[in-house]
Coordinates of C-alpha atoms and ligand atoms in Angstrom, one line a residue:
M26 CA 75.9 167.7 60.6
A27 CA 73.9 169.2 63.4
G28 CA 70.1 168.9 62.9
R29 CA 67.8 171.8 63.3
I30 CA 67.1 173.0 66.8
P31 CA 63.4 172.7 67.5
Q32 CA 61.7 176.1 67.7
S33 CA 59.9 175.1 70.9
F34 CA 63.3 174.6 72.6
I35 CA 64.5 178.1 71.5
D36 CA 61.2 179.6 72.8
D37 CA 61.7 177.8 76.1
L38 CA 65.4 178.8 76.3
I39 CA 64.6 182.5 75.7
S40 CA 61.9 182.5 78.3
R41 CA 64.2 180.9 80.9
S42 CA 67.0 183.3 80.2
D43 CA 67.0 186.8 81.6
I44 CA 68.4 189.3 79.2
V45 CA 69.2 191.7 82.0
E46 CA 71.3 189.1 83.8
V47 CA 73.0 188.0 80.6
I48 CA 73.9 191.6 79.5
N49 CA 74.7 192.8 83.0
A50 CA 77.3 190.1 83.4
R51 CA 79.1 191.6 80.4
V52 CA 78.0 195.3 80.3
P53 CA 77.1 196.6 83.7
L54 CA 73.6 198.0 83.6
K55 CA 71.9 200.8 85.5
R56 CA 68.2 200.7 86.3
K57 CA 66.4 203.7 84.9
G58 CA 62.6 203.5 85.4
K59 CA 61.2 200.4 83.9
E60 CA 64.3 199.7 81.9
Y61 CA 68.1 199.3 82.2
T62 CA 70.7 201.4 80.5
A63 CA 74.4 201.5 79.8
C64 CA 76.8 203.1 77.4
C65 CA 76.4 201.1 74.2
P66 CA 78.9 198.3 73.7
F67 CA 78.4 198.6 70.0
H68 CA 79.2 202.2 69.4
N69 CA 81.2 204.9 71.2
E70 CA 79.2 207.2 73.4
K71 CA 79.4 209.2 76.6
T72 CA 75.8 209.2 77.6
P73 CA 73.9 205.9 77.7
S74 CA 71.5 205.2 74.9
F75 CA 71.7 201.5 75.1
T76 CA 68.4 200.3 76.7
V77 CA 67.5 196.9 78.0
S78 CA 63.9 196.1 78.6
E79 CA 63.2 193.5 81.3
N80 CA 59.6 193.2 80.4
K81 CA 60.2 192.8 76.7
Q82 CA 63.5 190.9 77.0
F83 CA 65.1 192.9 74.3
Y84 CA 67.8 195.5 74.0
Y85 CA 67.8 198.6 71.8
C86 CA 70.3 201.3 71.2
F87 CA 68.8 204.7 70.4
G88 CA 72.2 205.8 69.1
C89 CA 73.3 203.1 66.7
H90 CA 70.0 201.1 66.5
A91 CA 71.7 197.9 67.6
K92 CA 68.9 195.7 68.8
G93 CA 67.9 192.2 69.5
N94 CA 67.0 189.6 72.1
V95 CA 69.3 187.6 74.3
I96 CA 70.5 185.4 71.5
G97 CA 71.2 188.3 69.2
F98 CA 73.1 190.0 72.0
L99 CA 75.4 187.1 72.5
M100 CA 76.0 186.7 68.7
D101 CA 77.0 190.4 68.4
Y102 CA 78.8 190.9 71.6
E103 CA 80.7 187.7 71.7
H104 CA 81.0 187.1 68.0
L105 CA 79.1 183.8 68.3
S106 CA 77.3 181.9 65.6
Y107 CA 73.6 181.5 66.0
I108 CA 74.0 177.9 67.1
D109 CA 76.9 178.7 69.5
A110 CA 74.9 181.5 71.1
I111 CA 72.1 179.0 71.7
E112 CA 74.6 176.5 73.1
S113 CA 76.1 179.1 75.4
L114 CA 72.7 180.2 76.8
A115 CA 71.6 176.6 77.2
A116 CA 74.8 175.8 79.1
D117 CA 74.0 178.6 81.5
Q118 CA 70.6 177.1 82.0
H119 CA 72.1 173.6 82.3
M120 CA 70.0 172.5 79.3
D121 CA 71.1 170.2 76.6
V122 CA 70.3 171.5 73.1
P123 CA 68.2 169.0 71.2
H124 CA 68.5 168.6 67.4
E125 CA 65.7 167.4 65.2
D126 CA 67.9 165.1 63.2
D127 CA 67.8 161.8 65.1
A128 CA 71.4 160.6 64.9
F129 CA 72.6 163.9 66.2
A130 CA 69.9 164.1 68.8
N131 CA 71.0 160.7 70.2
K132 CA 74.6 161.7 70.2
N133 CA 73.8 164.9 71.9
K134 CA 71.6 163.3 74.5
E135 CA 74.5 161.0 75.3
D136 CA 74.7 160.8 79.1
K137 CA 78.1 162.3 80.0
Q138 CA 78.0 161.4 83.7
P139 CA 79.8 158.0 83.2
Y140 CA 82.6 159.9 81.6
Y141 CA 83.0 162.4 84.4
D142 CA 82.8 159.5 86.8
V143 CA 85.5 157.4 85.2
L144 CA 87.8 160.5 84.8
K145 CA 87.4 161.2 88.5
Q146 CA 88.1 157.6 89.5
A147 CA 91.2 157.6 87.2
S148 CA 92.4 160.8 88.8
D149 CA 92.0 159.4 92.3
L150 CA 94.0 156.3 91.3
Y151 CA 96.7 158.4 89.8
Q152 CA 97.0 160.5 93.0
Q153 CA 97.2 157.3 95.1
Q154 CA 99.9 156.0 92.8
L155 CA 102.0 159.1 93.2
K156 CA 102.2 158.5 97.0
T157 CA 103.7 155.1 96.3
S158 CA 106.2 156.0 93.6
E159 CA 109.5 157.2 95.0
R160 CA 110.7 158.0 91.5
A161 CA 107.7 160.3 90.8
I162 CA 107.9 162.0 94.1
N163 CA 111.6 162.7 93.6
Y164 CA 110.9 164.1 90.2
L165 CA 108.4 166.6 91.6
K166 CA 110.7 167.5 94.5
Q167 CA 113.6 168.0 92.2
R168 CA 111.4 170.5 90.3
G169 CA 110.7 172.3 93.5
L170 CA 107.1 171.2 94.0
S171 CA 105.6 170.7 97.5
G172 CA 103.1 168.1 98.5
E173 CA 100.6 170.9 99.1
I174 CA 100.8 172.2 95.5
A175 CA 100.6 168.6 94.2
K176 CA 97.5 168.1 96.2
R177 CA 95.9 171.4 95.1
F178 CA 96.4 170.6 91.5
K179 CA 95.6 166.9 92.1
I180 CA 98.8 165.9 90.5
G181 CA 99.2 162.1 90.1
Y182 CA 101.3 159.4 88.6
A183 CA 100.4 156.9 85.9
P184 CA 102.5 153.8 86.6
E185 CA 104.4 151.8 84.1
G186 CA 102.7 148.9 82.4
W187 CA 99.9 148.7 79.8
D188 CA 96.8 147.9 81.8
F189 CA 96.8 149.7 85.1
L190 CA 93.5 151.5 84.5
I191 CA 92.0 148.6 82.6
R192 CA 92.6 146.3 85.6
H193 CA 91.4 148.8 88.2
L194 CA 88.5 150.4 86.4
G195 CA 87.6 148.3 83.3
K196 CA 85.4 145.8 85.2
S197 CA 82.3 146.1 83.0
P198 CA 81.5 146.7 79.4
E199 CA 80.1 150.1 80.4
K200 CA 83.2 151.1 82.2
L201 CA 85.4 149.9 79.3
K202 CA 83.3 152.0 77.0
A203 CA 83.7 155.1 79.3
L204 CA 87.5 154.5 79.5
N205 CA 87.6 154.3 75.7
K206 CA 85.4 157.3 75.0
T207 CA 87.4 159.5 77.3
G208 CA 90.6 158.4 75.7
L209 CA 92.0 156.9 78.9
I210 CA 92.6 153.7 77.0
V211 CA 93.5 153.2 73.4
S212 CA 92.0 150.5 71.2
K213 CA 94.1 148.9 68.5
D214 CA 92.7 147.4 65.3
N215 CA 93.3 143.9 66.6
N216 CA 90.8 144.6 69.5
K217 CA 93.6 145.0 71.9
T218 CA 93.4 147.9 74.4
Y219 CA 96.0 149.5 76.6
D220 CA 96.4 152.5 78.9
R221 CA 97.2 155.8 77.2
F222 CA 99.2 157.3 80.1
R223 CA 102.1 155.1 81.2
D224 CA 104.9 156.1 83.5
R225 CA 104.0 159.8 83.4
I226 CA 103.3 162.6 85.9
I227 CA 99.6 163.3 85.5
F228 CA 98.0 166.8 85.5
P229 CA 94.2 166.6 85.6
I230 CA 92.4 169.3 83.5
T231 CA 89.2 170.6 85.1
D232 CA 86.3 172.5 83.6
Q233 CA 84.7 175.6 85.1
R234 CA 82.8 173.5 87.6
G235 CA 85.8 171.7 88.8
R236 CA 85.0 168.4 87.1
I237 CA 87.9 166.5 85.6
I238 CA 87.5 166.4 81.8
G239 CA 90.9 165.2 80.7
F240 CA 94.6 164.8 81.6
G241 CA 98.0 166.0 80.6
G242 CA 100.9 163.6 81.1
R243 CA 104.5 164.5 81.3
I244 CA 107.3 162.1 80.9
L245 CA 109.7 161.7 83.9
D246 CA 113.0 161.2 82.0
Q247 CA 114.0 161.6 78.5
G248 CA 111.6 160.3 75.9
E249 CA 108.9 161.3 73.4
P250 CA 106.5 162.8 73.4
K251 CA 107.4 164.9 76.4
Y252 CA 103.8 165.9 76.9
L253 CA 100.8 163.8 76.1
N254 CA 97.2 165.1 76.3
S255 CA 93.8 163.4 76.5
P256 CA 92.2 163.4 73.0
E257 CA 89.2 165.6 72.5
N258 CA 86.1 163.8 73.6
A259 CA 82.5 164.4 74.7
V260 CA 83.5 166.3 77.7
F261 CA 86.9 167.8 76.7
H262 CA 87.2 170.5 74.1
K263 CA 90.7 171.7 74.0
G264 CA 90.2 175.1 72.4
Y265 CA 87.7 176.0 75.1
E266 CA 89.4 175.0 78.2
L267 CA 92.3 176.5 80.2
Y268 CA 94.4 174.5 82.5
G269 CA 94.4 176.1 86.0
L270 CA 91.5 178.5 85.5
Y271 CA 89.4 176.6 88.1
E272 CA 92.3 176.4 90.5
T273 CA 92.9 180.2 90.1
K274 CA 89.3 180.9 90.9
M275 CA 89.5 178.7 93.9
A276 CA 92.7 180.3 95.1
L277 CA 91.8 183.9 94.7
R278 CA 88.7 185.9 95.5
K279 CA 89.6 188.8 93.4
I280 CA 91.5 188.2 90.2
D281 CA 93.3 191.3 89.1
R282 CA 95.1 189.6 86.2
I283 CA 95.8 186.3 84.7
I284 CA 99.0 185.1 83.1
V285 CA 98.5 182.8 80.1
V286 CA 101.4 180.3 79.7
E287 CA 102.0 177.3 77.6
G288 CA 102.4 174.4 79.9
Y289 CA 101.1 172.7 83.0
M290 CA 104.4 172.8 84.7
D291 CA 104.5 176.5 84.2
V292 CA 101.2 177.0 85.9
V293 CA 102.1 174.7 88.8
A294 CA 105.6 176.2 89.2
L295 CA 104.2 179.7 89.3
A296 CA 101.7 178.6 91.9
Q297 CA 104.4 177.0 93.9
N298 CA 106.2 180.4 93.9
G299 CA 103.1 182.2 95.1
I300 CA 101.8 183.3 91.7
N301 CA 98.4 181.8 91.8
Y302 CA 96.9 183.4 88.7
A303 CA 98.4 181.5 85.8
V304 CA 96.5 179.3 83.3
A305 CA 97.8 177.3 80.4
S306 CA 96.2 177.1 76.9
L307 CA 96.2 173.5 76.0
G308 CA 97.8 173.9 72.6
T309 CA 100.2 176.2 71.0
A310 CA 97.9 179.1 70.1
T311 CA 95.4 180.6 72.5
T312 CA 92.0 180.6 70.9
T313 CA 89.4 183.4 70.9
E314 CA 87.1 181.3 73.1
Q315 CA 89.9 180.9 75.7
I316 CA 90.5 184.6 75.6
Q317 CA 86.8 185.4 76.1
K318 CA 86.6 182.9 78.9
T319 CA 89.6 184.5 80.6
F320 CA 88.3 188.1 80.2
R321 CA 85.1 186.9 81.9
T322 CA 87.2 186.2 84.9
T323 CA 89.6 189.2 84.9
H324 CA 90.2 192.4 83.1
E325 CA 93.9 191.9 82.4
I326 CA 95.6 189.1 80.5
I327 CA 99.4 188.8 80.3
F328 CA 100.3 186.3 77.5
C329 CA 103.7 184.8 78.4
Y330 CA 105.8 183.3 75.8
D331 CA 109.3 182.2 75.0
G332 CA 111.3 185.0 73.4
D333 CA 112.2 182.8 70.4
N334 CA 110.5 182.8 67.0
A335 CA 108.0 180.2 67.9
G336 CA 107.0 182.2 71.0
K337 CA 106.7 185.4 68.9
K338 CA 104.5 183.6 66.4
A339 CA 102.2 182.2 69.1
A340 CA 102.0 185.6 70.7
W341 CA 101.0 187.2 67.4
R342 CA 98.2 184.6 67.0
A343 CA 97.1 185.5 70.6
L344 CA 97.2 189.2 69.6
E345 CA 95.0 188.6 66.5
N346 CA 92.5 186.7 68.6
T347 CA 92.5 189.3 71.3
L348 CA 91.7 192.1 69.0
T349 CA 88.5 190.5 68.0
V350 CA 87.2 190.3 71.6
I351 CA 88.9 193.2 73.5
R352 CA 86.7 196.0 74.7
D353 CA 87.3 199.2 76.7
G354 CA 88.4 198.3 80.2
M355 CA 90.2 195.2 79.2
V356 CA 94.0 195.0 79.1
A357 CA 96.2 192.6 77.2
K358 CA 100.0 192.5 77.5
F359 CA 102.8 190.3 76.3
L360 CA 105.6 189.0 78.3
F361 CA 108.6 187.6 76.4
L362 CA 111.0 185.6 78.4
P363 CA 114.7 185.2 77.5
E364 CA 115.4 182.5 75.0
K365 CA 115.5 178.9 76.3
E366 CA 113.6 180.0 79.4
D367 CA 110.0 179.2 80.3
P368 CA 107.9 180.5 83.3
D369 CA 108.8 177.3 85.2
T370 CA 112.6 177.7 84.9
M371 CA 112.4 181.5 85.2
V372 CA 110.4 181.7 88.4
R373 CA 112.5 179.0 90.0
K374 CA 115.6 180.9 89.1
E375 CA 114.6 184.4 90.1
G376 CA 111.6 184.0 92.4
K377 CA 108.2 185.7 92.8
A378 CA 109.2 189.3 93.1
A379 CA 111.5 189.4 90.1
F380 CA 109.0 187.5 88.0
E381 CA 106.1 189.8 89.0
E382 CA 108.4 192.7 88.0
R383 CA 108.6 191.2 84.5
V384 CA 104.8 190.9 84.5
K385 CA 104.4 194.5 85.5
N386 CA 106.7 195.6 82.7
A387 CA 105.2 193.4 80.0
T388 CA 104.8 194.9 76.6
T389 CA 101.4 196.5 75.9
L390 CA 99.3 195.2 73.1
S391 CA 99.7 198.4 71.1
D392 CA 103.5 198.3 71.4
F393 CA 103.7 194.7 70.4
L394 CA 101.3 195.4 67.5
F395 CA 103.1 198.4 66.1
N396 CA 106.6 197.3 66.8
T397 CA 106.0 194.0 65.0
L398 CA 104.4 195.9 62.0
K399 CA 107.2 198.4 61.9
S400 CA 109.8 195.6 61.9
E401 CA 108.1 194.1 58.8
S402 CA 107.9 197.3 56.7
D403 CA 110.3 200.0 55.9
T404 CA 108.5 203.1 57.2
S405 CA 110.9 205.5 55.7
T406 CA 109.3 204.9 52.3
K407 CA 105.7 205.6 51.2
E408 CA 105.5 202.0 50.0
G409 CA 106.4 200.7 53.4
K410 CA 104.0 203.0 55.1
A411 CA 101.2 201.9 52.8
Q412 CA 102.0 198.3 53.4
L413 CA 102.0 198.9 57.2
A414 CA 98.7 200.8 57.0
N415 CA 97.1 198.0 55.1
K416 CA 98.2 195.3 57.5
A417 CA 97.1 197.4 60.5
N418 CA 93.7 198.1 58.8
A419 CA 93.1 194.4 58.3
L420 CA 93.7 193.8 62.0
L421 CA 91.8 196.9 63.4
Q422 CA 88.8 196.0 61.2
K423 CA 88.2 193.0 63.4
M424 CA 87.8 195.1 66.5
H425 CA 84.7 196.2 68.3
N426 CA 84.2 199.9 68.4
S427 CA 86.0 201.2 71.5
L428 CA 88.1 204.1 72.7
F429 CA 91.0 201.7 72.6
K430 CA 90.4 201.1 68.9
D431 CA 90.3 204.9 68.3
L432 CA 93.6 205.2 70.1
L433 CA 95.2 202.6 67.9
I434 CA 93.9 204.3 64.8
E435 CA 95.4 207.6 66.2
E436 CA 98.7 205.9 66.7
L437 CA 98.6 204.4 63.2
S438 CA 97.7 207.8 61.8
S439 CA 100.8 209.4 63.2
L440 CA 102.9 206.5 62.2
V441 CA 102.0 206.5 58.5
G442 CA 101.1 210.1 58.1
L443 CA 97.5 209.6 57.0
S444 CA 94.6 211.4 58.6
Q445 CA 92.6 209.5 61.2
Q446 CA 89.4 210.2 59.1
R447 CA 91.1 208.7 56.1
L448 CA 92.0 205.6 58.0
E449 CA 88.7 205.3 59.8
S450 CA 86.8 205.4 56.5
K451 CA 88.8 202.4 55.4
I452 CA 88.6 200.6 58.7
S453 CA 85.0 201.2 59.8
A454 CA 82.3 199.1 58.3
P455 CA 80.2 201.0 55.8
V456 CA 77.4 202.9 57.5
E457 CA 73.9 201.7 56.8
H458 CA 72.2 203.5 54.0
K459 CA 69.8 206.1 55.4
R460 CA 66.2 205.8 54.2
P461 CA 64.4 208.9 53.1
A462 CA 62.4 210.4 55.9
P463 CA 58.9 209.1 56.1
K464 CA 55.9 211.5 55.9
T465 CA 54.5 211.3 59.4
V466 CA 57.3 211.0 61.9
K467 CA 57.2 211.2 65.6
P468 CA 60.3 211.4 67.6
I469 CA 60.4 208.8 70.3
R470 CA 63.3 209.4 72.7
G471 CA 65.4 210.8 69.8
Q472 CA 64.3 208.1 67.4
Q473 CA 62.2 209.0 64.4
V474 CA 59.4 206.6 63.9
L475 CA 56.6 206.6 61.5
I476 CA 53.4 206.0 63.5
N477 CA 50.2 204.8 62.0
K478 CA 47.4 202.5 63.1
T479 CA 49.0 199.4 61.4
R480 CA 52.2 200.0 63.2
I481 CA 50.5 200.5 66.5
A482 CA 48.6 197.2 66.0
I483 CA 51.9 195.4 65.2
A484 CA 53.6 197.0 68.2
L485 CA 50.8 196.0 70.5
L486 CA 50.9 192.4 69.3
V487 CA 54.7 192.1 69.3
Q488 CA 54.9 193.5 72.8
N489 CA 52.0 191.5 74.1
P490 CA 51.7 188.2 72.1
A491 CA 49.0 187.0 74.5
L492 CA 46.6 189.4 72.7
A493 CA 46.5 187.0 69.8
S494 CA 44.4 184.5 71.7
Q495 CA 42.1 187.3 73.1
H496 CA 41.3 188.9 69.9
K497 CA 42.1 187.3 66.6
V498 CA 43.4 189.1 63.5
P499 CA 40.7 188.6 60.8
E500 CA 41.4 186.0 58.2
S501 CA 41.0 188.6 55.5
F502 CA 44.2 190.3 56.6
K503 CA 46.1 187.4 55.0
T504 CA 45.5 188.8 51.6
A505 CA 44.7 192.4 52.6
F506 CA 45.3 195.3 50.3
K507 CA 46.6 197.5 53.0
K508 CA 50.3 197.4 53.8
G509 CA 51.3 195.7 57.0
L510 CA 48.1 193.7 57.5
P511 CA 49.4 190.4 56.0
L512 CA 52.2 190.7 58.5
L513 CA 49.7 191.1 61.3
H514 CA 48.1 187.9 60.1
T515 CA 51.5 186.1 60.0
L516 CA 52.2 187.3 63.6
Q517 CA 48.8 185.9 64.7
Q518 CA 49.5 182.6 63.1
T519 CA 53.1 182.4 64.6
I520 CA 51.8 183.1 68.1
E521 CA 49.1 180.5 67.6
S522 CA 51.8 177.9 67.2
N523 CA 52.8 178.5 70.8
T524 CA 50.4 180.6 72.7
E525 CA 52.8 180.9 75.6
M526 CA 55.3 182.6 73.4
S527 CA 57.2 185.6 74.8
S528 CA 57.9 188.8 72.7
A529 CA 61.5 187.9 72.5
A530 CA 60.7 184.4 71.3
L531 CA 58.3 185.8 68.7
L532 CA 61.0 188.1 67.3
E533 CA 63.4 185.2 67.2
R534 CA 61.0 183.5 64.7
F535 CA 61.6 186.4 62.3
R536 CA 65.4 186.4 62.5
D537 CA 66.9 186.9 59.0
T538 CA 63.5 187.6 57.5
E539 CA 62.6 190.8 55.7
Y540 CA 60.5 191.7 58.8
E541 CA 63.3 191.4 61.4
N542 CA 64.2 195.1 61.5
A543 CA 60.6 196.4 61.4
L544 CA 59.5 194.1 64.2
H545 CA 62.4 195.1 66.4
A546 CA 61.5 198.7 65.9
M547 CA 57.9 198.0 66.7
S548 CA 58.9 196.0 69.8
M549 CA 60.4 199.2 71.3
L550 CA 57.7 201.6 70.0
Q551 CA 56.1 203.6 72.8
T552 CA 52.8 205.2 72.0
P553 CA 49.8 206.2 74.2
E554 CA 48.2 202.9 73.1
T555 CA 51.1 200.7 74.0
E556 CA 51.6 202.4 77.4
N557 CA 47.9 202.2 78.2
T558 CA 48.4 198.9 80.0
D559 CA 45.0 198.8 81.7
N560 CA 43.1 198.8 78.5
L561 CA 45.5 197.0 76.2
L562 CA 42.9 194.5 74.9
E563 CA 40.4 197.3 74.3
E564 CA 42.9 199.4 72.4
Y565 CA 44.0 196.5 70.4
K566 CA 40.4 195.4 69.5
N567 CA 39.6 199.0 68.4
I568 CA 42.6 199.3 66.2
I569 CA 42.1 195.9 64.5
D570 CA 38.5 196.7 63.8
R571 CA 39.4 200.0 62.4
L572 CA 42.1 198.5 60.3
Q573 CA 39.6 196.1 58.9
I574 CA 37.3 198.9 57.9
D575 CA 40.2 201.0 56.5
D576 CA 41.5 198.1 54.4
R577 CA 38.1 197.5 52.8
D578 CA 37.8 201.3 52.3
E579 CA 41.2 201.5 50.7
Y580 CA 40.5 198.5 48.5
L581 CA 37.2 199.9 47.2
T582 CA 38.6 203.4 46.8
H583 CA 41.5 202.0 44.8
K584 CA 39.1 200.0 42.7
Y585 CA 36.8 202.9 42.2
E586 CA 39.6 205.3 41.3
S587 CA 41.2 203.0 38.9
G588 CA 38.0 203.1 36.9
E589 CA 37.0 199.5 37.6
K590 CA 33.4 199.0 38.1
L591 CA 32.1 198.3 41.6
T592 CA 29.4 195.7 42.0
P593 CA 26.2 197.0 43.4
E594 CA 27.0 195.4 46.8
E595 CA 30.4 197.0 46.7
E596 CA 28.9 200.4 45.8
K597 CA 26.6 200.2 48.8
E598 CA 29.4 199.1 51.1
F599 CA 31.6 201.9 49.8
M600 CA 29.0 204.5 50.6
E601 CA 28.5 203.1 54.1
L602 CA 32.2 202.9 54.8
S603 CA 32.8 206.5 54.0
T604 CA 30.3 207.4 56.8
K605 CA 32.1 205.2 59.4
Ligands
LIG15 ZN1 74.8 201.8 70.1

């Protein structure tokens, strides 16, 4: 199990990441004064109320109150877990995520460079071997592949025999370890090792940076298995990678669409025929991560499958995964080829223009969705309609709010004869329970916020954590009578654990606590005090001092009013306080 990620690392990661950059890469932002805005990705709107603060490194939506820092944004926008959001940010910063548990930390710190090295060396050897094997060359020629395409995709040949790689690369214990760890060689129980890929055409799989992370091997003649992949290893995670994505990015400057196919040969054959925008998922089903990765490269995906049942099934899985990530502006289509055909055979048979015509006429996601549902239920009966509505609901529920989702609901509505409102109430997540309006409210850019001194003090401290070391919150706040003061004390202590802490990092410490929401609201609060940047410290000092007096006053008043006897000292203090 993964150990805890040290808080200091998360602080550091947040301070290195720029929320504007991270969000802008996914939701284009416009500068507006000190902040950035966009139409909110979390609710439907026509005028932007989604605000990103560069100074504070948070986002806040004045419409739906979505809020958070860079980690929270990734979690919500990309449906990532907390750990995955951190991993994703860390990868952008080229940082390795440490874990406090030693075993995991060691494993995680494992230097991956020897693996990349040995994979690259193996690929070079395989490419050399291809040049010397008449049989392999003939095979590729017979499939219509040119030397140029073979070179672009670094296609190689793993010769017959059991120890080609071992002999050439396994010259030290370290090298043997790297060969083993990357799955290039296989160890048997009896300590014998042999090459995994033997007498196969080799397709190197690259990551986003063009580093080789694994191989796919296809048999030349008859035999099983037809395709053999590298096993998952420290640098190769099947569900995350797409064969040909790097090559597509290298070939095209602007990628209007990407075709997702099943096999390496499909990608290569399409490229050979001038269709340079195909990628292959490295298993049968295309994962959510792969779809997200593709949508970061293009706005249109065409999933291409065999027209048989297995193909339809794989397409449906892709549809389900697409629904969870699709947003307005993204398009997904489904292309079903005639039975017994795959993109490789199809494009060789009919050429580029005809294949691209098929791509152009691919089935839209909505058609595929509703046609499939209709084929499964008898919509001439009420029972059938209810069944269809329930199935569709379950799918639509997973979607982000978008105009596209609204349109799907509209279509479903006319299909089953239920009102959109009725369907929406079933599909949409329950709306947050509205709290009764507080007594003193002040509208801040459309947002109603209760303003009082305690809140201003919290806002000042959250927005400017450096204040904690300039003017300490009194120790007495820890057990203060007045609401909110113990929280100020906790904030003070939290900041003292890392005085360099940014606002966003401070908020991160309160994730999943009872204070999370309140602190986020305070982080965006704008009052004359928070905007008075020249005299922040002065403002803060005054408020803290005042709060200390008020707290004492409230406490003594309460004691007095509840009939408890005040000590003579308290009585004196009480009188003095009321004149302050
Ligand atoms: Zn919103």
